[in-house]
Short mmCIF file of C-alpha atoms and ligand atoms in Angstrom, two decimals:
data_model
loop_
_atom_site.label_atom_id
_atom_site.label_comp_id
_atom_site.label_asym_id
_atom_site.label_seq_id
_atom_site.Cartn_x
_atom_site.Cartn_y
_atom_site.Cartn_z
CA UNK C 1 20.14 -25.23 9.33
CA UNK C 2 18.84 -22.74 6.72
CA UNK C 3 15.39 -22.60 5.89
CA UNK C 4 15.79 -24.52 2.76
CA UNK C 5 17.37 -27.30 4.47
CA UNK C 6 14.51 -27.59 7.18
CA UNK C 7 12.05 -27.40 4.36
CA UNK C 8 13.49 -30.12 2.57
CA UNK C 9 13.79 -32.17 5.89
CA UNK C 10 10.40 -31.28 7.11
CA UNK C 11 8.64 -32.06 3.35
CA UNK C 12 11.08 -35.62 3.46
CA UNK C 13 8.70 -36.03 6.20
CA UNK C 14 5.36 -34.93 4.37
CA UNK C 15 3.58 -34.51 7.33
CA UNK C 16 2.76 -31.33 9.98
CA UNK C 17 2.56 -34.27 12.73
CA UNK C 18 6.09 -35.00 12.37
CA UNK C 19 6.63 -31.14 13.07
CA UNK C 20 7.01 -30.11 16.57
CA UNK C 21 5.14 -27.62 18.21
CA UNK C 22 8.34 -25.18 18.07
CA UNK C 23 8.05 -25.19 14.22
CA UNK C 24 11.26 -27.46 13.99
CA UNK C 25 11.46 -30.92 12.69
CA UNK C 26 12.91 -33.88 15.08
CA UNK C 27 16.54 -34.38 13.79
CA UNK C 28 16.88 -36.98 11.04
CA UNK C 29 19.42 -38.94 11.87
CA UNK C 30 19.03 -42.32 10.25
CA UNK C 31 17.09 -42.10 7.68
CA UNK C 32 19.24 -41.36 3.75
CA UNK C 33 16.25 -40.17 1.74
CA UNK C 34 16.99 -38.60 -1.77
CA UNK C 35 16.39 -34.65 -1.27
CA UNK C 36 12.85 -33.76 -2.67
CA UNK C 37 12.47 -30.36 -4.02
CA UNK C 38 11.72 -28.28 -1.41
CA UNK C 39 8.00 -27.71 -0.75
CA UNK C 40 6.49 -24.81 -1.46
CA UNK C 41 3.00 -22.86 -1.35
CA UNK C 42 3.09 -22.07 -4.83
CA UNK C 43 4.10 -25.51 -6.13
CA UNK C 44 1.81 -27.71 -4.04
CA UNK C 45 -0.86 -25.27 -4.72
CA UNK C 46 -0.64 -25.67 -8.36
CA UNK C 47 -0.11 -29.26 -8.09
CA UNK C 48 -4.19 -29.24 -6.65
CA UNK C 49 -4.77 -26.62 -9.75
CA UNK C 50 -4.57 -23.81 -6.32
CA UNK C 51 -2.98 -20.38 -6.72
CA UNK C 52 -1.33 -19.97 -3.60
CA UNK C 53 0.66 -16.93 -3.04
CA UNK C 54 0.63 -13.67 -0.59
CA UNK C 55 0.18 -9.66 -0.27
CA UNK C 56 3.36 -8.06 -0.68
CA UNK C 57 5.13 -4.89 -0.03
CA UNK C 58 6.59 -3.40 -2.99
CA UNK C 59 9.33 -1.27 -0.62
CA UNK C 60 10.63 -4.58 1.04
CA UNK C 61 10.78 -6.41 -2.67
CA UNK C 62 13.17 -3.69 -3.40
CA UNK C 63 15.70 -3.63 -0.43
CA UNK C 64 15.78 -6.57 1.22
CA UNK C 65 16.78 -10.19 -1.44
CA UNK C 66 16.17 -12.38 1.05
CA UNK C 67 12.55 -11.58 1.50
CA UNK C 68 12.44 -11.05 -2.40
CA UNK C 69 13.29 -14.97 -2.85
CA UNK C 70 11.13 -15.95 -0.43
CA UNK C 71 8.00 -14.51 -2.57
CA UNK C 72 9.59 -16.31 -5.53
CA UNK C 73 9.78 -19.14 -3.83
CA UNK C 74 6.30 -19.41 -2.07
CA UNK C 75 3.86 -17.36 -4.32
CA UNK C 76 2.40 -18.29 -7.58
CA UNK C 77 0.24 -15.42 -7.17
CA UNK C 78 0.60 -11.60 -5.23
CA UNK C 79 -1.29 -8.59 -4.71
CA UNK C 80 0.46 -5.13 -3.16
CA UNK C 81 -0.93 -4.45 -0.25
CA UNK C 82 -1.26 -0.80 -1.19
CA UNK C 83 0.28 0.00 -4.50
CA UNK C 84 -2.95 -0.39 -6.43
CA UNK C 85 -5.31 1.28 -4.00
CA UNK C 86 -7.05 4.70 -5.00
CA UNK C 87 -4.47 6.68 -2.62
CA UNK C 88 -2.69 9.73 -2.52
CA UNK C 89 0.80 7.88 -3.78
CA UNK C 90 -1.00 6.53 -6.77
CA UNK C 91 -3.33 10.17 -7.24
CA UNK C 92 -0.99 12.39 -6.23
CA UNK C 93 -3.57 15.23 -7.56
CA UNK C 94 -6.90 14.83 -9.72
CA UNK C 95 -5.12 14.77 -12.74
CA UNK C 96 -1.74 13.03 -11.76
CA UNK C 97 -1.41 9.18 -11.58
CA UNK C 98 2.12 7.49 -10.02
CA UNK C 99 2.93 4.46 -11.42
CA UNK C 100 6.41 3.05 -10.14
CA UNK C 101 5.27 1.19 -7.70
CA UNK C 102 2.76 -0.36 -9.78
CA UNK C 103 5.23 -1.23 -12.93
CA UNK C 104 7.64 -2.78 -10.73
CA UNK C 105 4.90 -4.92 -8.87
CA UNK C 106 3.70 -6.11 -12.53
CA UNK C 107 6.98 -6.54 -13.91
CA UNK C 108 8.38 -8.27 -11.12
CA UNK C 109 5.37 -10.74 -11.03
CA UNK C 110 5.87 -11.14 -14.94
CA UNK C 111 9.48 -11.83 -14.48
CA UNK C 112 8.82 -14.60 -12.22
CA UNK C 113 5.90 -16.15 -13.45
CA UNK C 114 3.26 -14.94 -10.71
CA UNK C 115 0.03 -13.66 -11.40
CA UNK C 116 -1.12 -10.51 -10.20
CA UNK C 117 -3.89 -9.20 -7.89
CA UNK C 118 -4.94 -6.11 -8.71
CA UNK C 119 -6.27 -4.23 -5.24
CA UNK C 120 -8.23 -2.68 -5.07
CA UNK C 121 -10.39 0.00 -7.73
CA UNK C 122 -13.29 1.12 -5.10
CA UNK C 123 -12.96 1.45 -0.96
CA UNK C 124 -13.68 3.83 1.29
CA UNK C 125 -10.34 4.20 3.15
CA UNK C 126 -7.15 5.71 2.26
CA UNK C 127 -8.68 7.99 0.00
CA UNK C 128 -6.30 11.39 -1.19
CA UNK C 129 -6.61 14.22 0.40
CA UNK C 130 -7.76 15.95 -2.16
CA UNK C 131 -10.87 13.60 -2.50
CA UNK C 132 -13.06 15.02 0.37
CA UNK C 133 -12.23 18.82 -1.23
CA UNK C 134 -12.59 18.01 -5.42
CA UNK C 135 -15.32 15.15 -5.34
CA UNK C 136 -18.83 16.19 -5.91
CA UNK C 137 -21.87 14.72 -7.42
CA UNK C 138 -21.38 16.37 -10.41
CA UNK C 139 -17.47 15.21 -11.66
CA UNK C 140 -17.36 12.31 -9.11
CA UNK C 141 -18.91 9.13 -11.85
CA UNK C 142 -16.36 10.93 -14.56
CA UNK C 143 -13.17 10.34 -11.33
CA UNK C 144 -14.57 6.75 -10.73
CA UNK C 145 -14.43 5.89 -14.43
CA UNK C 146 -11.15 7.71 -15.37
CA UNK C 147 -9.23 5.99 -12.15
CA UNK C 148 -10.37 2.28 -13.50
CA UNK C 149 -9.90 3.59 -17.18
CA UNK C 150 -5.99 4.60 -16.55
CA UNK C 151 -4.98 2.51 -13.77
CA UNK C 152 -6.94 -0.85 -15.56
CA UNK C 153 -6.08 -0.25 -18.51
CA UNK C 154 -2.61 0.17 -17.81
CA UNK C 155 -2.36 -2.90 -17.50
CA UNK C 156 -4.79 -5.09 -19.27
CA UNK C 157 -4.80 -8.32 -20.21
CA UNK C 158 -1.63 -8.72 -17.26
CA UNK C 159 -4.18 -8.85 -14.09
CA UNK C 160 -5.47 -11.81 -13.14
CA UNK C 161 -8.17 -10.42 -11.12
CA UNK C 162 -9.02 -7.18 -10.29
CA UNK C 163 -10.84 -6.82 -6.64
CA UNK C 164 -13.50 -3.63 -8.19
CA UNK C 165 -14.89 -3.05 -4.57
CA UNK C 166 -13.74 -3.32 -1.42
CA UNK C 167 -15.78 -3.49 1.24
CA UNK C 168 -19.03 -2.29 0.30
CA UNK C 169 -20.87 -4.10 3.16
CA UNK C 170 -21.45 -2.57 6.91
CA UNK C 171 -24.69 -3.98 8.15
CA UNK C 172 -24.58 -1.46 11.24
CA UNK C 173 -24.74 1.43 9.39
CA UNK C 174 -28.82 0.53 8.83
CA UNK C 175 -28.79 1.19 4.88
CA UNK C 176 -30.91 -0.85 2.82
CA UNK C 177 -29.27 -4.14 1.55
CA UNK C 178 -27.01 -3.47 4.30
CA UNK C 179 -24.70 -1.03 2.12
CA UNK C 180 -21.90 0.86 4.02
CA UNK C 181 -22.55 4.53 3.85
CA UNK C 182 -18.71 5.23 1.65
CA UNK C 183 -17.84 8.34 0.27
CA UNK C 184 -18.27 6.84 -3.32
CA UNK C 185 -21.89 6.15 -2.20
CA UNK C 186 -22.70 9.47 -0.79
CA UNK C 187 -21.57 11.09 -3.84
CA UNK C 188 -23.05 8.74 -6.47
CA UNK C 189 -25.50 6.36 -4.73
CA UNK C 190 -25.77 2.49 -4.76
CA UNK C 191 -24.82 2.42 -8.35
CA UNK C 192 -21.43 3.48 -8.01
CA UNK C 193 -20.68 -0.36 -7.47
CA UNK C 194 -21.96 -1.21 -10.89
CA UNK C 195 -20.97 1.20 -12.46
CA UNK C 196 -17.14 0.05 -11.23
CA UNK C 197 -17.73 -3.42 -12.31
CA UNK C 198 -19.26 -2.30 -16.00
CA UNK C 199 -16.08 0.24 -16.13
CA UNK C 200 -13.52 -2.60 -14.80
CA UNK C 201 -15.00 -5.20 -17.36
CA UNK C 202 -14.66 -2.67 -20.63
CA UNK C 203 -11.25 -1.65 -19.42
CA UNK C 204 -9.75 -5.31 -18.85
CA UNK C 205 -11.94 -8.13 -20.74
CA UNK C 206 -9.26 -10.63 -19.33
CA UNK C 207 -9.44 -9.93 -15.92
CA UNK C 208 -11.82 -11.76 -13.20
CA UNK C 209 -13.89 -8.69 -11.61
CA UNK C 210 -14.48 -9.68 -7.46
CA UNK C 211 -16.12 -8.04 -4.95
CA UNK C 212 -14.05 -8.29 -1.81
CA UNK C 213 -15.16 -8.28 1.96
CA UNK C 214 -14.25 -9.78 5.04
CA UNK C 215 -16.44 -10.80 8.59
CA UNK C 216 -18.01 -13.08 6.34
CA UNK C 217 -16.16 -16.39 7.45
CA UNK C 218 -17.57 -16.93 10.93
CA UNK C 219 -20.24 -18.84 12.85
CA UNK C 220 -22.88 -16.84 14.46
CA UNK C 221 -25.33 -13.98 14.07
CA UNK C 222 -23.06 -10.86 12.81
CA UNK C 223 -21.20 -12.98 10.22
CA UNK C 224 -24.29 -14.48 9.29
CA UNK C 225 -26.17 -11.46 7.99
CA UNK C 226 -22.63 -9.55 6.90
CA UNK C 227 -22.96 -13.23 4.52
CA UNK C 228 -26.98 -12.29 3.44
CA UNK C 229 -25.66 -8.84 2.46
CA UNK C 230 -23.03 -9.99 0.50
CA UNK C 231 -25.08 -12.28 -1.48
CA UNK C 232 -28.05 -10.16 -1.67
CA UNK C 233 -25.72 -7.74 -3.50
CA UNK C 234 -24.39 -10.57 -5.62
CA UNK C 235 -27.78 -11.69 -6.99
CA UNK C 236 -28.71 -8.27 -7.39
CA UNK C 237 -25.70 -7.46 -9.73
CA UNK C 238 -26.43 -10.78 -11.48
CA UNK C 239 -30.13 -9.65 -12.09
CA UNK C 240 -28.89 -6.28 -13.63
CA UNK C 241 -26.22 -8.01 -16.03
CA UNK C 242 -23.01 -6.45 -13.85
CA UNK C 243 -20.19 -8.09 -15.08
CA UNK C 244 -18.70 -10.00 -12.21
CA UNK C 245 -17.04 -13.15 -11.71
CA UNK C 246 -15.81 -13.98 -8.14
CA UNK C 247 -15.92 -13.62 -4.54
CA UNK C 248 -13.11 -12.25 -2.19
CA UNK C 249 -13.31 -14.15 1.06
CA UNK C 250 -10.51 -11.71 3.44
CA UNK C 251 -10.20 -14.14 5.95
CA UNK C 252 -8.73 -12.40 8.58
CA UNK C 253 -9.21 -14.90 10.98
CA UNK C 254 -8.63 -14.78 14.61
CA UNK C 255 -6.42 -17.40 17.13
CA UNK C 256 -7.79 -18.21 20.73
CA UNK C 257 -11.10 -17.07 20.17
CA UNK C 258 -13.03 -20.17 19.61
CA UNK C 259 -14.40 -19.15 15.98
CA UNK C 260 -16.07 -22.27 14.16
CA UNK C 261 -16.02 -21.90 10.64
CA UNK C 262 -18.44 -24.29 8.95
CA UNK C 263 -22.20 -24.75 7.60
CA UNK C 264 -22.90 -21.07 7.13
CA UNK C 265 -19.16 -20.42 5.57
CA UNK C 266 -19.64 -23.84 3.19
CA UNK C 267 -23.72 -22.96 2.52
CA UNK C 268 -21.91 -19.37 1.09
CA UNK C 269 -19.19 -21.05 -1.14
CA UNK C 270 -21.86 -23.44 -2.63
CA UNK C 271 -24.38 -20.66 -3.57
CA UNK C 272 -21.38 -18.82 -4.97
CA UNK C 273 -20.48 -22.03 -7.02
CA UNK C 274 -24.00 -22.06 -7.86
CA UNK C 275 -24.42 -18.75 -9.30
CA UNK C 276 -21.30 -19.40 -11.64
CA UNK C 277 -18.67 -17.55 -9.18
CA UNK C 278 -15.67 -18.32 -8.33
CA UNK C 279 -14.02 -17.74 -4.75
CA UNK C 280 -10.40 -16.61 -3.92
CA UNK C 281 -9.47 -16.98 -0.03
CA UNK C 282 -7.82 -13.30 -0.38
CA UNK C 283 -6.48 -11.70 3.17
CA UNK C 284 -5.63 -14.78 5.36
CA UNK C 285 -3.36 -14.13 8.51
CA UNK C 286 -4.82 -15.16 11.76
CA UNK C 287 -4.19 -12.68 14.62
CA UNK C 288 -2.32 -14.63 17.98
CA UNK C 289 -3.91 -11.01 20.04
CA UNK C 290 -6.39 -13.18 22.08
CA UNK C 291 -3.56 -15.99 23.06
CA UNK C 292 -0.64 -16.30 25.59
CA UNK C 293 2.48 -15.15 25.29
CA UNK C 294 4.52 -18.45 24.63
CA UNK C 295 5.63 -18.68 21.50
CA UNK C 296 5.39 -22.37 20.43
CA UNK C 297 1.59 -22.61 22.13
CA UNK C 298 0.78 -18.88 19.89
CA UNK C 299 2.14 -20.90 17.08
CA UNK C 300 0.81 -23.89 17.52
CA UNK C 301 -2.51 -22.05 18.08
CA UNK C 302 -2.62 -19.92 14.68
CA UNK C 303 -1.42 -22.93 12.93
CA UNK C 304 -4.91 -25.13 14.43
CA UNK C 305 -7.16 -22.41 12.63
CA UNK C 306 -4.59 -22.45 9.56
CA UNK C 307 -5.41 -26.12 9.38
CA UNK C 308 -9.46 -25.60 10.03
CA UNK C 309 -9.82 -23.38 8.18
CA UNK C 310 -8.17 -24.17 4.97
CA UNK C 311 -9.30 -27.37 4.82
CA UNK C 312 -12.77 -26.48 5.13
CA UNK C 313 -12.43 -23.72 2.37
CA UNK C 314 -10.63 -25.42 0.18
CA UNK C 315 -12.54 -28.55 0.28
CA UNK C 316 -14.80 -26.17 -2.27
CA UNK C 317 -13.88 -27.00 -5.97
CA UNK C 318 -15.32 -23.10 -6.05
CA UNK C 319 -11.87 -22.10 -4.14
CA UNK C 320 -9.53 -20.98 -6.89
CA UNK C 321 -6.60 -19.10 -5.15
CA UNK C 322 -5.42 -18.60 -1.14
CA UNK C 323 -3.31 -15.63 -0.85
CA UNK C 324 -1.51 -14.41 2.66
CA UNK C 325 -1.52 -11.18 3.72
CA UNK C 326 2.08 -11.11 4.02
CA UNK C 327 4.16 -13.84 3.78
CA UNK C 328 6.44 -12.92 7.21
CA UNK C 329 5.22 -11.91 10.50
CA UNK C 330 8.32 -9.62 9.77
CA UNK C 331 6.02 -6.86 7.54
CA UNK C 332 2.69 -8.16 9.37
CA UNK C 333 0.05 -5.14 9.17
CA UNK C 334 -0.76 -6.27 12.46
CA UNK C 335 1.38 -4.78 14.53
CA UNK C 336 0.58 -1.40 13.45
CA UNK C 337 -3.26 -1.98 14.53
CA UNK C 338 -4.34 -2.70 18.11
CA UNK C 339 -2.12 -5.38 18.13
CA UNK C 340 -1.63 -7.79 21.69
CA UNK C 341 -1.74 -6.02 25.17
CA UNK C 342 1.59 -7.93 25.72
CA UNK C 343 2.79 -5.33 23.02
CA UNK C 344 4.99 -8.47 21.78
CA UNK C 345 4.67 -8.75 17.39
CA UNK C 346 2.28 -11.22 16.12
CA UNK C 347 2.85 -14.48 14.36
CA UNK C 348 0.20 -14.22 12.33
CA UNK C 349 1.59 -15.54 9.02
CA UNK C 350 3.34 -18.51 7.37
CA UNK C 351 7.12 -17.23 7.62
CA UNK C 352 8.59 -15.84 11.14
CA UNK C 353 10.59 -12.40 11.43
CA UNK C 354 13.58 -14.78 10.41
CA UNK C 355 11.90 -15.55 7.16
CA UNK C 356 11.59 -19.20 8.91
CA UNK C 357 9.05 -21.37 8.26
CA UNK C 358 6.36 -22.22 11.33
CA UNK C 359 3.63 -24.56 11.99
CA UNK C 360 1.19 -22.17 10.47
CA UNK C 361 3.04 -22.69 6.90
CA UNK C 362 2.87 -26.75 7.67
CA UNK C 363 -0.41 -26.38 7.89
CA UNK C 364 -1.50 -23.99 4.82
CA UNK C 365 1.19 -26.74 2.81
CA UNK C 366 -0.94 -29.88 4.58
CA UNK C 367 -3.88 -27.94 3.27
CA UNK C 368 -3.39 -27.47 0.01
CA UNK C 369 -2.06 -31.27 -0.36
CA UNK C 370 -5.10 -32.39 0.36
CA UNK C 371 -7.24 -30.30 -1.48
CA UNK C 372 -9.32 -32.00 -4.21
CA UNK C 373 -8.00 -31.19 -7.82
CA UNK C 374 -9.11 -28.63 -9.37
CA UNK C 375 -10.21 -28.55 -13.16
O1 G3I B 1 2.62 5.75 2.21
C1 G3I B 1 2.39 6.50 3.41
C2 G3I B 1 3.67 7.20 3.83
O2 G3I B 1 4.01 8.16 2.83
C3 G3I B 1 3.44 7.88 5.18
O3 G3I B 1 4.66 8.46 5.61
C4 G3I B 1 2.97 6.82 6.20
C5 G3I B 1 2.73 7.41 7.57
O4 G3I B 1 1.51 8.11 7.55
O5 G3I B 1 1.74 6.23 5.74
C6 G3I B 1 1.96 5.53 4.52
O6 G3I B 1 0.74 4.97 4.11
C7 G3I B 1 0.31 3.86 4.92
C8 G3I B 1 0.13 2.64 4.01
O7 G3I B 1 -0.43 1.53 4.72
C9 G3I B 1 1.47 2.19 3.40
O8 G3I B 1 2.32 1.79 4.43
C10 G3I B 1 -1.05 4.25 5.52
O9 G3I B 1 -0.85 5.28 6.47
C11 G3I B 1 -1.66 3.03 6.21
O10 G3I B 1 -3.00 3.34 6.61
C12 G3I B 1 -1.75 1.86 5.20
O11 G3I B 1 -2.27 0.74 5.89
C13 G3I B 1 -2.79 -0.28 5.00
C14 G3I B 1 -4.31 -0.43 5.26
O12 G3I B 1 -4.82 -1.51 4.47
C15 G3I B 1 -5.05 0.83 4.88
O13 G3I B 1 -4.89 1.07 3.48
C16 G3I B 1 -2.09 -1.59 5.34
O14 G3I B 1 -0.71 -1.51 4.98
C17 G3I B 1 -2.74 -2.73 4.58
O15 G3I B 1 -2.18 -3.99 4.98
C18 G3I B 1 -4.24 -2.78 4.85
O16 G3I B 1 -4.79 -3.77 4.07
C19 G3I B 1 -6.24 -3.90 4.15
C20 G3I B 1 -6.75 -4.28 2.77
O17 G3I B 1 -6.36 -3.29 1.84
C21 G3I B 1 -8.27 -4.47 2.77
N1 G3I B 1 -8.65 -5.48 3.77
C22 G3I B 1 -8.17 -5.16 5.13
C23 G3I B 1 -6.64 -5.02 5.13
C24 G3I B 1 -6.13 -4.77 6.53
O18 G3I B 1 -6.62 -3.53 7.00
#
């Protein structure tokens, strides 16, 4: 059975129940239903006014078709994981920028009637490096400005929404308003951040400018005041007139762990709504580390916080897009962190290694169906 055919006899069904735990539907063998189209991310995602879609990875887009379709198939919106980040392949030197990877993720997007993510202007990882050696005080706000001028305005009025900073936010490091101590910050102060978003919205009037974080999703005392931060920051750019227009919830969400996601997560996403934001679910996988080694009980155990979780976001008329990071466990960042002591890959993400669909997709598909319309 390809994994068109088991879509299209899994969505004849139109419900995860009917999907066993092993990700495969109960044969069919009666029923003579006409074929529906077979349901995807993307489509039932814009049928609820959702953009649903996934990170990519330009490299994989390129050699393997398979893979390539089943973006087109499943994502109405993508973001490269890496192609857009301020890194040595896209800086090669201080004056040098490297755009191929870049063109090809717009044009391919373009071609296929995604949006794009842009991801990400501002963050304090996988910086050149040349940064540490050529970045002082002195040249580094005229850097910061030129990067967003060149790389944003390469493509303006093409990016749906640009995340401007990354990860701003590290309570633990004991800076005031709970600011992470980043290079950008130790070269330029607090006002690097604003300075981003007033240089992102000149550069690319079109796009939506987010700030983007993640450990804000949870239940419980770190989450909770990792969610303060984030808002205290918000207000504050709101009080200075920084242009900015969403929030990027990462959910990267742990399996097996017994995470609750619930008043403080919803009490975030309504002040957000409040303030005239709008919120895109940006990151999601959900790491299977803290579970068993059986497949169909890992799977059937992502897929439970899938469901949660997702239908407590999007329940949020705020909630404006719900992107993957990844689409197949095949390409899952995961397993190049400190993935499960079992040392067997995760299954972290909609698609399996064989580009099949699993309970986790059912789930993120139940999800959006029953999301209330937006506008
Ligand atoms: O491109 C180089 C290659 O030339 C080199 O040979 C190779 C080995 O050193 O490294 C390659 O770069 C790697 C890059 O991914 C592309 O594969 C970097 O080392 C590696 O650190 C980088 O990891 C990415 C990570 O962010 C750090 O930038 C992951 O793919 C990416 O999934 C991850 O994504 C982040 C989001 O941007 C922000 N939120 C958290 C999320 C997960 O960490």
């Amino acid at each position: 059975m390809t994994r068109r055919q088991f879509v299209e006899a899994a969505s004849m069904m139109g419900a995860v129940g009917l999907v066993e735990l092993s990700g495969c539907a109960r044969p069919h063998d009666q029923a003579v239903l006409p074929a529906p189209p077979v349901a995807s991310l993307r489509e039932v995602g814009a049928s609820r006014g959702i953009l649903a879609g996934c990170a990519i990875q330009i490299a994989r887009l390129r050699d393997t078709p398979a893979y390539a379709q089943l973006v087109r198939e499943q994502a109405g919106i993508v973001v490269e994981e890496n192609a857009f980040k301020f890194t040595q392949r896209l800086r090669p030197s201080p004056t040098e920028f490297f755009f191929g990877d870049t063109d090809y993720l717009v044009q391919f997007a373009e071609a296929n009637g995604m949006k794009v993510r842009g991801h990400n202007f501002v963050w304090h990882r996988s910086l050149p490096a040349w940064f540490d050696g050529y970045m002082t005080p002195a040249n580094a706000e005229a850097v910061l400005v030129e990067h967003i001028e060149r790389v944003g305005g390469r493509y303006a009025g093409r990016i749906h929404s640009w995340d401007v900073m990354n990860e701003a936010i590290r309570v633990e490091d004991g800076l005031p308003g709970g600011m992470r101590d980043t290079p950008w910050r130790k070269l330029l102060g607090d006002g690097y951040i604003d300075s981003a978003f007033r240089t992102a919205r000149r550069v690319d009037p079109k796009a939506l400018l987010v700030y983007n974080d993640y450990g804000i999703e949870g239940e419980g005392d770190k989450p909770a005041a990792k969610r303060e931060a984030v808002m205290a920051l918000l207000r504050g750019m709101q009080q200075r007139g920084v242009p900015v227009d969403a929030l990027g919830v990462q959910s990267h969400l742990d399996a097996g762990r017994g995470d609750v996601y619930g008043p403080g997560l919803m009490a975030m996403l309504a002040e957000v709504r409040a303030m005239g934001l709008k919120v895109l679910l940006t990151e999601m996988d959900v790491n299977d580390k803290w579970l068993a080694s059986p497949i169909p009980a890992r799977d059937a155990g992502v897929a439970e916080v899938y469901g949660n979780y997702l239908k407590t976001t999007l329940a949020d008329p705020g909630v404006i897009a719900l992107l993957t990071w990844g689409i197949t466990d095949r390409y899952t960042w995961l397993n190049g962190e400190a993935s499960r002591s079992d040392k067997l890959p995760e299954r972290d993400l909609p698609f399996d290694v064989q580009l099949q669909p699993k309970p986790a997709f059912f789930a993120e598909l139940e999800a959006l169906r029953g999301a209330p319309r937006r506008g």
